mmCIF file of C-alpha atoms in Angstrom:
data_model
loop_
_atom_site.group_PDB
_atom_site.id
_atom_site.type_symbol
_atom_site.label_atom_id
_atom_site.label_comp_id
_atom_site.label_asym_id
_atom_site.label_seq_id
_atom_site.Cartn_x
_atom_site.Cartn_y
_atom_site.Cartn_z
ATOM 1 C CA UNK X 1 32.144 1.802 3.837
ATOM 2 C CA UNK X 2 29.280 0.910 6.545
ATOM 3 C CA UNK X 3 26.634 -1.346 5.458
ATOM 4 C CA UNK X 4 22.863 -1.946 6.724
ATOM 5 C CA UNK X 5 21.819 -4.596 8.105
ATOM 6 C CA UNK X 6 18.048 -3.549 8.886
ATOM 7 C CA UNK X 7 15.228 -3.315 5.888
ATOM 8 C CA UNK X 8 13.375 -0.110 4.842
ATOM 9 C CA UNK X 9 11.196 -0.561 7.681
ATOM 10 C CA UNK X 10 13.588 -1.283 9.939
ATOM 11 C CA UNK X 11 15.127 2.322 9.227
ATOM 12 C CA UNK X 12 11.727 4.362 9.377
ATOM 13 C CA UNK X 13 11.073 2.631 13.138
ATOM 14 C CA UNK X 14 14.419 3.085 14.517
ATOM 15 C CA UNK X 15 15.332 6.765 13.132
ATOM 16 C CA UNK X 16 15.759 7.949 16.998
ATOM 17 C CA UNK X 17 17.961 5.526 17.669
ATOM 18 C CA UNK X 18 19.994 6.088 14.908
ATOM 19 C CA UNK X 19 22.593 8.773 15.107
ATOM 20 C CA UNK X 20 22.818 9.182 11.411
ATOM 21 C CA UNK X 21 19.181 8.678 10.889
ATOM 22 C CA UNK X 22 17.653 11.436 13.929
ATOM 23 C CA UNK X 23 16.069 14.239 12.646
ATOM 24 C CA UNK X 24 17.596 17.321 10.907
ATOM 25 C CA UNK X 25 18.658 20.085 13.065
ATOM 26 C CA UNK X 26 16.678 23.435 13.370
ATOM 27 C CA UNK X 27 17.214 25.411 10.614
ATOM 28 C CA UNK X 28 18.462 29.047 10.156
ATOM 29 C CA UNK X 29 16.624 31.506 8.039
ATOM 30 C CA UNK X 30 18.054 34.159 7.027
ATOM 31 C CA UNK X 31 16.827 38.084 6.349
ATOM 32 C CA UNK X 32 18.825 38.657 3.013
ATOM 33 C CA UNK X 33 19.686 41.904 4.036
ATOM 34 C CA UNK X 34 20.556 41.932 7.925
ATOM 35 C CA UNK X 35 21.441 38.220 8.309
ATOM 36 C CA UNK X 36 19.206 37.683 11.086
ATOM 37 C CA UNK X 37 18.470 34.100 12.468
ATOM 38 C CA UNK X 38 14.901 32.262 13.064
ATOM 39 C CA UNK X 39 15.081 28.825 14.217
ATOM 40 C CA UNK X 40 12.256 26.757 13.388
ATOM 41 C CA UNK X 41 12.056 23.529 14.672
ATOM 42 C CA UNK X 42 10.039 20.990 12.327
ATOM 43 C CA UNK X 43 7.527 19.760 14.485
ATOM 44 C CA UNK X 44 6.382 22.713 15.773
ATOM 45 C CA UNK X 45 6.486 25.827 13.300
ATOM 46 C CA UNK X 46 7.048 27.642 15.963
ATOM 47 C CA UNK X 47 10.583 30.025 15.758
ATOM 48 C CA UNK X 48 13.150 30.608 18.064
ATOM 49 C CA UNK X 49 15.238 33.678 17.090
ATOM 50 C CA UNK X 50 18.889 34.203 16.741
ATOM 51 C CA UNK X 51 21.465 36.980 16.007
ATOM 52 C CA UNK X 52 24.438 36.294 13.981
ATOM 53 C CA UNK X 53 27.079 39.228 12.426
ATOM 54 C CA UNK X 54 26.917 40.681 9.325
ATOM 55 C CA UNK X 55 29.615 41.137 6.888
ATOM 56 C CA UNK X 56 30.786 44.034 8.564
ATOM 57 C CA UNK X 57 30.670 42.675 12.251
ATOM 58 C CA UNK X 58 27.984 44.334 13.253
ATOM 59 C CA UNK X 59 24.554 42.973 14.714
ATOM 60 C CA UNK X 60 21.195 42.163 12.024
ATOM 61 C CA UNK X 61 18.822 44.971 12.513
ATOM 62 C CA UNK X 62 16.031 42.438 11.420
ATOM 63 C CA UNK X 63 14.992 39.031 12.184
ATOM 64 C CA UNK X 64 13.070 36.571 10.162
ATOM 65 C CA UNK X 65 9.883 36.296 12.157
ATOM 66 C CA UNK X 66 8.048 33.183 10.507
ATOM 67 C CA UNK X 67 9.503 29.651 9.489
ATOM 68 C CA UNK X 68 9.997 29.057 6.092
ATOM 69 C CA UNK X 69 7.505 26.497 4.619
ATOM 70 C CA UNK X 70 9.200 24.584 1.982
ATOM 71 C CA UNK X 71 6.077 23.034 1.027
ATOM 72 C CA UNK X 72 7.033 19.382 1.920
ATOM 73 C CA UNK X 73 5.483 18.774 5.488
ATOM 74 C CA UNK X 74 6.660 17.780 8.814
ATOM 75 C CA UNK X 75 7.152 14.494 8.012
ATOM 76 C CA UNK X 76 9.077 14.858 4.667
ATOM 77 C CA UNK X 77 11.332 17.459 6.639
ATOM 78 C CA UNK X 78 11.753 14.768 10.132
ATOM 79 C CA UNK X 79 12.326 11.929 7.420
ATOM 80 C CA UNK X 80 14.492 13.697 5.367
ATOM 81 C CA UNK X 81 18.514 13.054 6.118
ATOM 82 C CA UNK X 82 19.839 16.743 5.474
ATOM 83 C CA UNK X 83 19.781 19.914 7.124
ATOM 84 C CA UNK X 84 21.296 23.481 6.505
ATOM 85 C CA UNK X 85 24.764 23.358 8.381
ATOM 86 C CA UNK X 86 25.512 25.924 11.764
ATOM 87 C CA UNK X 87 26.145 28.900 10.290
ATOM 88 C CA UNK X 88 23.465 28.442 7.585
ATOM 89 C CA UNK X 89 25.933 28.972 4.149
ATOM 90 C CA UNK X 90 26.038 25.490 2.939
ATOM 91 C CA UNK X 91 23.783 22.424 3.484
ATOM 92 C CA UNK X 92 24.516 18.522 4.236
ATOM 93 C CA UNK X 93 21.977 15.210 3.812
ATOM 94 C CA UNK X 94 23.422 12.071 3.821
ATOM 95 C CA UNK X 95 21.790 9.303 1.841
ATOM 96 C CA UNK X 96 21.839 5.580 1.017
ATOM 97 C CA UNK X 97 22.774 3.568 -1.967
ATOM 98 C CA UNK X 98 20.182 2.108 -3.285
ATOM 99 C CA UNK X 99 20.186 -1.391 -5.995
ATOM 100 C CA UNK X 100 18.851 0.262 -8.404
ATOM 101 C CA UNK X 101 21.389 2.758 -8.370
ATOM 102 C CA UNK X 102 24.753 0.772 -8.592
ATOM 103 C CA UNK X 103 26.108 -0.359 -11.920
ATOM 104 C CA UNK X 104 28.109 -3.054 -14.100
ATOM 105 C CA UNK X 105 30.968 -2.654 -11.132
ATOM 106 C CA UNK X 106 28.201 -3.276 -8.315
ATOM 107 C CA UNK X 107 28.953 0.077 -7.502
ATOM 108 C CA UNK X 108 26.654 3.859 -7.960
ATOM 109 C CA UNK X 109 26.994 5.183 -11.158
ATOM 110 C CA UNK X 110 27.970 8.178 -12.173
ATOM 111 C CA UNK X 111 24.978 9.329 -13.682
ATOM 112 C CA UNK X 112 23.269 7.886 -9.585
ATOM 113 C CA UNK X 113 26.006 10.699 -8.823
ATOM 114 C CA UNK X 114 25.403 13.435 -10.497
ATOM 115 C CA UNK X 115 21.364 12.852 -10.042
ATOM 116 C CA UNK X 116 22.503 12.441 -6.041
ATOM 117 C CA UNK X 117 24.122 16.304 -6.151
ATOM 118 C CA UNK X 118 21.271 17.670 -8.239
ATOM 119 C CA UNK X 119 19.228 16.131 -5.611
ATOM 120 C CA UNK X 120 20.847 17.683 -2.743
ATOM 121 C CA UNK X 121 21.273 21.313 -4.412
ATOM 122 C CA UNK X 122 17.306 21.266 -4.958
ATOM 123 C CA UNK X 123 17.115 20.319 -0.723
ATOM 124 C CA UNK X 124 19.728 22.907 -0.407
ATOM 125 C CA UNK X 125 17.447 25.642 -2.128
ATOM 126 C CA UNK X 126 13.934 24.411 -0.421
ATOM 127 C CA UNK X 127 15.778 24.450 3.270
ATOM 128 C CA UNK X 128 16.059 27.928 2.503
ATOM 129 C CA UNK X 129 12.598 28.847 1.144
ATOM 130 C CA UNK X 130 13.416 29.104 -2.726
ATOM 131 C CA UNK X 131 10.221 27.317 -4.774
ATOM 132 C CA UNK X 132 9.392 23.853 -4.932
ATOM 133 C CA UNK X 133 7.975 24.490 -8.465
ATOM 134 C CA UNK X 134 11.868 24.914 -10.025
ATOM 135 C CA UNK X 135 15.359 24.268 -9.427
ATOM 136 C CA UNK X 136 15.896 27.244 -6.711
ATOM 137 C CA UNK X 137 14.275 30.117 -8.457
ATOM 138 C CA UNK X 138 13.467 33.213 -6.017
ATOM 139 C CA UNK X 139 10.617 35.127 -5.931
ATOM 140 C CA UNK X 140 11.894 37.513 -8.013
ATOM 141 C CA UNK X 141 12.774 35.257 -10.943
ATOM 142 C CA UNK X 142 9.484 33.152 -11.016
ATOM 143 C CA UNK X 143 7.889 36.848 -11.065
ATOM 144 C CA UNK X 144 9.973 37.483 -13.918
ATOM 145 C CA UNK X 145 9.436 33.132 -15.297
ATOM 146 C CA UNK X 146 13.779 32.886 -15.060
ATOM 147 C CA UNK X 147 15.062 30.220 -13.695
ATOM 148 C CA UNK X 148 18.427 28.436 -13.658
ATOM 149 C CA UNK X 149 20.263 26.398 -16.354
ATOM 150 C CA UNK X 150 23.551 24.182 -16.533
ATOM 151 C CA UNK X 151 26.283 25.899 -18.440
ATOM 152 C CA UNK X 152 29.522 23.451 -16.928
ATOM 153 C CA UNK X 153 29.500 20.997 -15.229
ATOM 154 C CA UNK X 154 32.483 19.186 -13.446
ATOM 155 C CA UNK X 155 32.609 15.343 -11.116
ATOM 156 C CA UNK X 156 35.369 13.683 -9.585
ATOM 157 C CA UNK X 157 35.313 10.687 -8.014
ATOM 158 C CA UNK X 158 37.795 8.587 -6.357
ATOM 159 C CA UNK X 159 36.246 6.035 -4.869
ATOM 160 C CA UNK X 160 32.481 5.019 -5.906
ATOM 161 C CA UNK X 161 30.258 3.996 -3.489
ATOM 162 C CA UNK X 162 28.655 0.119 -3.286
ATOM 163 C CA UNK X 163 25.210 -0.735 -2.833
ATOM 164 C CA UNK X 164 23.870 0.580 0.772
ATOM 165 C CA UNK X 165 27.089 2.703 1.629
ATOM 166 C CA UNK X 166 26.225 5.776 3.170
ATOM 167 C CA UNK X 167 27.276 9.036 1.686
ATOM 168 C CA UNK X 168 27.289 12.427 2.958
ATOM 169 C CA UNK X 169 27.405 15.300 0.923
ATOM 170 C CA UNK X 170 27.329 18.552 1.091
ATOM 171 C CA UNK X 171 26.564 21.761 -1.040
ATOM 172 C CA UNK X 172 26.949 25.593 -1.055
ATOM 173 C CA UNK X 173 26.541 28.590 -3.829
ATOM 174 C CA UNK X 174 27.975 31.218 -4.677
ATOM 175 C CA UNK X 175 27.950 34.005 -7.131
ATOM 176 C CA UNK X 176 30.096 33.384 -10.331
ATOM 177 C CA UNK X 177 30.668 37.055 -12.304
ATOM 178 C CA UNK X 178 27.483 39.171 -13.671
ATOM 179 C CA UNK X 179 25.859 36.235 -15.687
ATOM 180 C CA UNK X 180 26.024 33.207 -13.219
ATOM 181 C CA UNK X 181 26.254 31.448 -9.948
ATOM 182 C CA UNK X 182 28.111 27.967 -8.982
ATOM 183 C CA UNK X 183 27.225 25.618 -6.750
ATOM 184 C CA UNK X 184 30.133 23.517 -5.561
ATOM 185 C CA UNK X 185 29.933 19.417 -3.681
ATOM 186 C CA UNK X 186 31.840 17.645 -1.525
ATOM 187 C CA UNK X 187 30.944 13.953 -1.169
ATOM 188 C CA UNK X 188 32.413 11.997 1.558
ATOM 189 C CA UNK X 189 31.855 7.960 2.937
ATOM 190 C CA UNK X 190 29.997 8.784 6.185
ATOM 191 C CA UNK X 191 31.298 5.761 7.718
ATOM 192 C CA UNK X 192 34.764 7.134 7.911
ATOM 193 C CA UNK X 193 34.548 10.658 6.544
ATOM 194 C CA UNK X 194 36.915 9.922 3.600
ATOM 195 C CA UNK X 195 36.389 12.447 0.890
ATOM 196 C CA UNK X 196 35.396 10.178 -2.103
ATOM 197 C CA UNK X 197 34.476 12.959 -4.522
ATOM 198 C CA UNK X 198 33.825 16.774 -5.545
ATOM 199 C CA UNK X 199 31.958 18.151 -8.489
ATOM 200 C CA UNK X 200 31.372 21.948 -9.290
ATOM 201 C CA UNK X 201 29.306 23.508 -11.864
ATOM 202 C CA UNK X 202 27.916 27.095 -13.482
ATOM 203 C CA UNK X 203 24.176 28.298 -14.088
ATOM 204 C CA UNK X 204 23.104 30.827 -15.749
ATOM 205 C CA UNK X 205 19.640 32.794 -16.111
ATOM 206 C CA UNK X 206 17.685 32.256 -19.097
ATOM 207 C CA UNK X 207 13.994 33.215 -19.732
ATOM 208 C CA UNK X 208 11.484 29.879 -19.048
ATOM 209 C CA UNK X 209 9.406 31.554 -22.514
ATOM 210 C CA UNK X 210 11.906 33.148 -24.557
ATOM 211 C CA UNK X 211 14.528 30.170 -23.597
ATOM 212 C CA UNK X 212 16.784 33.338 -23.705
ATOM 213 C CA UNK X 213 19.866 34.137 -21.393
ATOM 214 C CA UNK X 214 19.889 36.906 -19.165
ATOM 215 C CA UNK X 215 21.788 38.610 -16.702
ATOM 216 C CA UNK X 216 21.241 38.005 -13.030
ATOM 217 C CA UNK X 217 19.726 41.525 -11.808
ATOM 218 C CA UNK X 218 20.629 43.034 -8.179
ATOM 219 C CA UNK X 219 17.269 41.723 -6.877
ATOM 220 C CA UNK X 220 17.868 38.414 -7.419
ATOM 221 C CA UNK X 221 21.569 38.456 -6.898
ATOM 222 C CA UNK X 222 20.357 39.565 -2.840
ATOM 223 C CA UNK X 223 18.083 37.546 -2.184
ATOM 224 C CA UNK X 224 20.445 34.391 -2.867
ATOM 225 C CA UNK X 225 23.486 35.911 -1.511
ATOM 226 C CA UNK X 226 23.021 35.898 1.825
ATOM 227 C CA UNK X 227 22.511 32.129 1.924
ATOM 228 C CA UNK X 228 26.489 32.131 0.434
ATOM 229 C CA UNK X 229 29.881 31.873 2.102
ATOM 230 C CA UNK X 230 31.406 35.526 3.016
ATOM 231 C CA UNK X 231 34.489 34.711 1.704
ATOM 232 C CA UNK X 232 35.016 32.425 -1.769
ATOM 233 C CA UNK X 233 34.960 28.713 -1.138
ATOM 234 C CA UNK X 234 35.640 26.291 -4.054
ATOM 235 C CA UNK X 235 35.691 22.539 -3.785
ATOM 236 C CA UNK X 236 38.692 22.796 -6.230
ATOM 237 C CA UNK X 237 41.034 25.367 -4.713
ATOM 238 C CA UNK X 238 44.216 24.548 -6.557
ATOM 239 C CA UNK X 239 45.538 26.230 -8.969
ATOM 240 C CA UNK X 240 45.146 25.434 -13.049
ATOM 241 C CA UNK X 241 42.774 22.313 -11.680
ATOM 242 C CA UNK X 242 41.058 19.999 -14.436
ATOM 243 C CA UNK X 243 37.448 21.714 -13.173
ATOM 244 C CA UNK X 244 38.568 24.921 -15.385
ATOM 245 C CA UNK X 245 40.348 23.142 -18.450
ATOM 246 C CA UNK X 246 39.036 24.169 -21.945
ATOM 247 C CA UNK X 247 37.599 21.226 -23.559
ATOM 248 C CA UNK X 248 38.114 21.560 -27.531
ATOM 249 C CA UNK X 249 36.090 20.691 -29.906
ATOM 250 C CA UNK X 250 35.572 17.417 -31.321
ATOM 251 C CA UNK X 251 36.218 17.448 -35.354
ATOM 252 C CA UNK X 252 35.576 15.002 -37.648
ATOM 253 C CA UNK X 253 36.029 12.064 -37.907
ATOM 254 C CA UNK X 254 35.588 10.733 -34.568
ATOM 255 C CA UNK X 255 37.017 7.174 -33.732
ATOM 256 C CA UNK X 256 33.845 6.014 -31.976
ATOM 257 C CA UNK X 257 30.181 7.104 -32.116
ATOM 258 C CA UNK X 258 26.798 6.213 -31.144
ATOM 259 C CA UNK X 259 23.862 7.400 -33.529
ATOM 260 C CA UNK X 260 20.504 8.287 -33.390
ATOM 261 C CA UNK X 261 19.961 8.921 -29.688
ATOM 262 C CA UNK X 262 16.350 10.141 -28.741
ATOM 263 C CA UNK X 263 15.142 12.006 -25.632
ATOM 264 C CA UNK X 264 12.725 10.161 -23.779
ATOM 265 C CA UNK X 265 9.538 11.581 -22.121
ATOM 266 C CA UNK X 266 11.432 10.625 -18.703
ATOM 267 C CA UNK X 267 14.660 12.899 -19.624
ATOM 268 C CA UNK X 268 12.372 15.823 -19.329
ATOM 269 C CA UNK X 269 12.534 17.998 -16.286
ATOM 270 C CA UNK X 270 9.885 19.619 -14.489
ATOM 271 C CA UNK X 271 11.431 23.146 -17.158
ATOM 272 C CA UNK X 272 10.044 21.004 -19.649
ATOM 273 C CA UNK X 273 14.365 20.598 -20.836
ATOM 274 C CA UNK X 274 16.169 17.377 -20.794
ATOM 275 C CA UNK X 275 17.651 17.062 -17.679
ATOM 276 C CA UNK X 276 21.250 17.745 -17.552
ATOM 277 C CA UNK X 277 21.981 14.176 -16.254
ATOM 278 C CA UNK X 278 20.438 12.557 -19.689
ATOM 279 C CA UNK X 279 23.570 14.049 -21.165
ATOM 280 C CA UNK X 280 26.240 12.306 -19.200
ATOM 281 C CA UNK X 281 24.201 8.820 -20.212
ATOM 282 C CA UNK X 282 24.448 10.114 -23.902
ATOM 283 C CA UNK X 283 28.303 10.886 -23.694
ATOM 284 C CA UNK X 284 28.917 7.409 -21.864
ATOM 285 C CA UNK X 285 27.101 5.846 -24.979
ATOM 286 C CA UNK X 286 30.300 6.314 -27.273
ATOM 287 C CA UNK X 287 32.836 5.088 -25.404
ATOM 288 C CA UNK X 288 34.469 1.623 -26.505
ATOM 289 C CA UNK X 289 33.189 -1.420 -24.790
ATOM 290 C CA UNK X 290 36.725 -2.018 -24.107
ATOM 291 C CA UNK X 291 36.977 0.888 -22.002
ATOM 292 C CA UNK X 292 34.133 0.166 -20.200
ATOM 293 C CA UNK X 293 35.559 -3.300 -19.421
ATOM 294 C CA UNK X 294 38.521 -2.514 -18.080
ATOM 295 C CA UNK X 295 38.329 1.501 -16.885
ATOM 296 C CA UNK X 296 36.160 3.473 -14.374
ATOM 297 C CA UNK X 297 35.605 6.739 -15.237
ATOM 298 C CA UNK X 298 37.342 8.791 -12.495
ATOM 299 C CA UNK X 299 36.087 12.759 -14.200
ATOM 300 C CA UNK X 300 33.750 14.539 -16.430
ATOM 301 C CA UNK X 301 33.420 17.658 -17.404
ATOM 302 C CA UNK X 302 30.519 18.735 -19.618
ATOM 303 C CA UNK X 303 30.030 22.068 -21.007
ATOM 304 C CA UNK X 304 26.370 22.619 -22.221
ATOM 305 C CA UNK X 305 26.022 24.691 -25.365
ATOM 306 C CA UNK X 306 22.434 24.756 -26.966
ATOM 307 C CA UNK X 307 19.310 23.252 -24.800
ATOM 308 C CA UNK X 308 18.105 19.724 -26.691
ATOM 309 C CA UNK X 309 14.501 19.587 -27.602
ATOM 310 C CA UNK X 310 11.938 16.559 -27.010
ATOM 311 C CA UNK X 311 12.176 15.323 -30.353
ATOM 312 C CA UNK X 312 15.483 16.083 -31.481
ATOM 313 C CA UNK X 313 17.887 13.391 -32.792
ATOM 314 C CA UNK X 314 21.470 13.273 -30.810
ATOM 315 C CA UNK X 315 24.831 11.745 -31.994
ATOM 316 C CA UNK X 316 27.208 11.068 -29.693
ATOM 317 C CA UNK X 317 30.927 11.087 -30.838
ATOM 318 C CA UNK X 318 34.152 10.439 -29.168
ATOM 319 C CA UNK X 319 38.211 10.799 -29.847
ATOM 320 C CA UNK X 320 41.190 9.961 -27.384
ATOM 321 C CA UNK X 321 42.291 12.870 -26.395
ATOM 322 C CA UNK X 322 46.350 12.794 -26.605
ATOM 323 C CA UNK X 323 47.906 14.458 -22.902
ATOM 324 C CA UNK X 324 51.051 16.834 -23.833
ATOM 325 C CA UNK X 325 53.653 14.882 -25.577
ATOM 326 C CA UNK X 326 51.654 12.167 -26.315
ATOM 327 C CA UNK X 327 51.736 10.575 -29.571
ATOM 328 C CA UNK X 328 49.699 7.236 -31.178
ATOM 329 C CA UNK X 329 52.000 4.645 -30.471
ATOM 330 C CA UNK X 330 52.958 2.689 -33.654
ATOM 331 C CA UNK X 331 51.162 -0.122 -32.322
ATOM 332 C CA UNK X 332 47.869 1.418 -33.599
ATOM 333 C CA UNK X 333 48.816 2.230 -37.052
ATOM 334 C CA UNK X 334 45.998 0.188 -39.170
ATOM 335 C CA UNK X 335 43.875 -0.979 -35.822
ATOM 336 C CA UNK X 336 41.438 2.010 -36.933
ATOM 337 C CA UNK X 337 42.202 3.275 -33.458
ATOM 338 C CA UNK X 338 40.998 0.799 -31.572
ATOM 339 C CA UNK X 339 40.574 1.042 -27.926
ATOM 340 C CA UNK X 340 41.940 -1.946 -27.293
ATOM 341 C CA UNK X 341 45.470 -0.970 -28.551
ATOM 342 C CA UNK X 342 46.031 2.051 -26.519
ATOM 343 C CA UNK X 343 44.784 0.034 -23.130
ATOM 344 C CA UNK X 344 48.274 -1.124 -22.448
ATOM 345 C CA UNK X 345 49.898 2.380 -22.983
ATOM 346 C CA UNK X 346 48.762 3.658 -19.799
ATOM 347 C CA UNK X 347 46.717 3.032 -16.941
ATOM 348 C CA UNK X 348 44.535 6.290 -17.853
ATOM 349 C CA UNK X 349 42.520 7.183 -20.580
ATOM 350 C CA UNK X 350 40.780 10.610 -21.524
ATOM 351 C CA UNK X 351 38.750 11.159 -24.101
ATOM 352 C CA UNK X 352 37.094 14.370 -25.920
ATOM 353 C CA UNK X 353 33.119 14.298 -26.605
ATOM 354 C CA UNK X 354 30.401 16.603 -28.733
ATOM 355 C CA UNK X 355 26.800 15.316 -28.592
ATOM 356 C CA UNK X 356 25.163 16.988 -31.553
ATOM 357 C CA UNK X 357 21.715 17.301 -33.100
ATOM 358 C CA UNK X 358 20.407 16.100 -36.471
ATOM 359 C CA UNK X 359 21.035 19.441 -37.752
ATOM 360 C CA UNK X 360 24.709 19.245 -37.127
ATOM 361 C CA UNK X 361 24.182 21.987 -34.536
ATOM 362 C CA UNK X 362 26.683 21.704 -31.355
ATOM 363 C CA UNK X 363 24.506 19.994 -27.920
ATOM 364 C CA UNK X 364 27.449 19.494 -25.585
ATOM 365 C CA UNK X 365 31.394 19.158 -25.496
ATOM 366 C CA UNK X 366 33.069 17.356 -22.862
ATOM 367 C CA UNK X 367 36.319 15.541 -21.720
ATOM 368 C CA UNK X 368 36.661 11.977 -19.327
ATOM 369 C CA UNK X 369 39.488 10.562 -17.990
ATOM 370 C CA UNK X 370 39.629 6.914 -16.897
ATOM 371 C CA UNK X 371 42.021 4.919 -14.704
ATOM 372 C CA UNK X 372 42.188 1.239 -14.437
ATOM 373 C CA UNK X 373 39.455 -0.579 -12.517
ATOM 374 C CA UNK X 374 40.965 -1.541 -8.776
ATOM 375 C CA UNK X 375 41.233 -5.470 -8.360
ATOM 376 C CA UNK X 376 37.914 -6.681 -6.595
#
């Protein structure tokens, strides 16, 4: 992947010279009913009008007359390496992998990847005028004290980027039934254009005061659907792909565990609940060290079942999940489920996970798939 030899100061000074560091393209502002578009220059804040066709093929009857103010100011707009695509229905942003985002494998960690997915999703929401004081809340949502919360997250990484590699992430959202929405991502090596990962997620609406789930109203749906692809677009279009596999509950006794995990203050997000990326770290805490040493995470799927409070004590439980037709090899008998004894049986491993609070209530269930580390 592409390496950057210049330091941070050089990068900022050379913004106009570097192709991938150029200022973002003008961003289309869509009217939710007519699909009119106004393009706004970050520097001038003066709109230039254009019109795109609506779903029926006719011209929109209204045009957005004012630019969306993201609240971040023009400097942040110019320095951010992202913008809406030409049709305004998805958003792309480029990221340089920082040294503190790299783990023991000398590549970006899965938590880094998940944080970048969250960042590009929030920037997408801001670019179309949604709030900066929460995660993609619309005008109606803010009036009713509604927020989005993650119900399911599925991430597949085919190649982990290394320090100073440049990753381009595209994201878009669309409706998911009557109770939620979905957001998908595609990750590419910016230097080569190679797809290095994909992800999808499902989100449901929660009342911020009562902490109860609510159906997505037509008013809210109209506010965000105008920024969604007209036809279903899936990061995982394959039939029966792993993102839709049901996760069975892990039953006691688990083979591996890490008990007594406590949320830190830094784990709380702007909606005052534990950030969904924190759960990924907790799940990985109970993976046996032998697997960490010999394998790398390829796929992670998490179902978020219950909100974790700041004063909860969390137990992380893990057990091997046998694929269809697989049985525990005889060499494991008497090893108490040692992962080291299992590693030699095949290159890939699969695990089930459970996070629960001190009262025994299920917070999260998950599945991870691991592949042998590549030779370096």
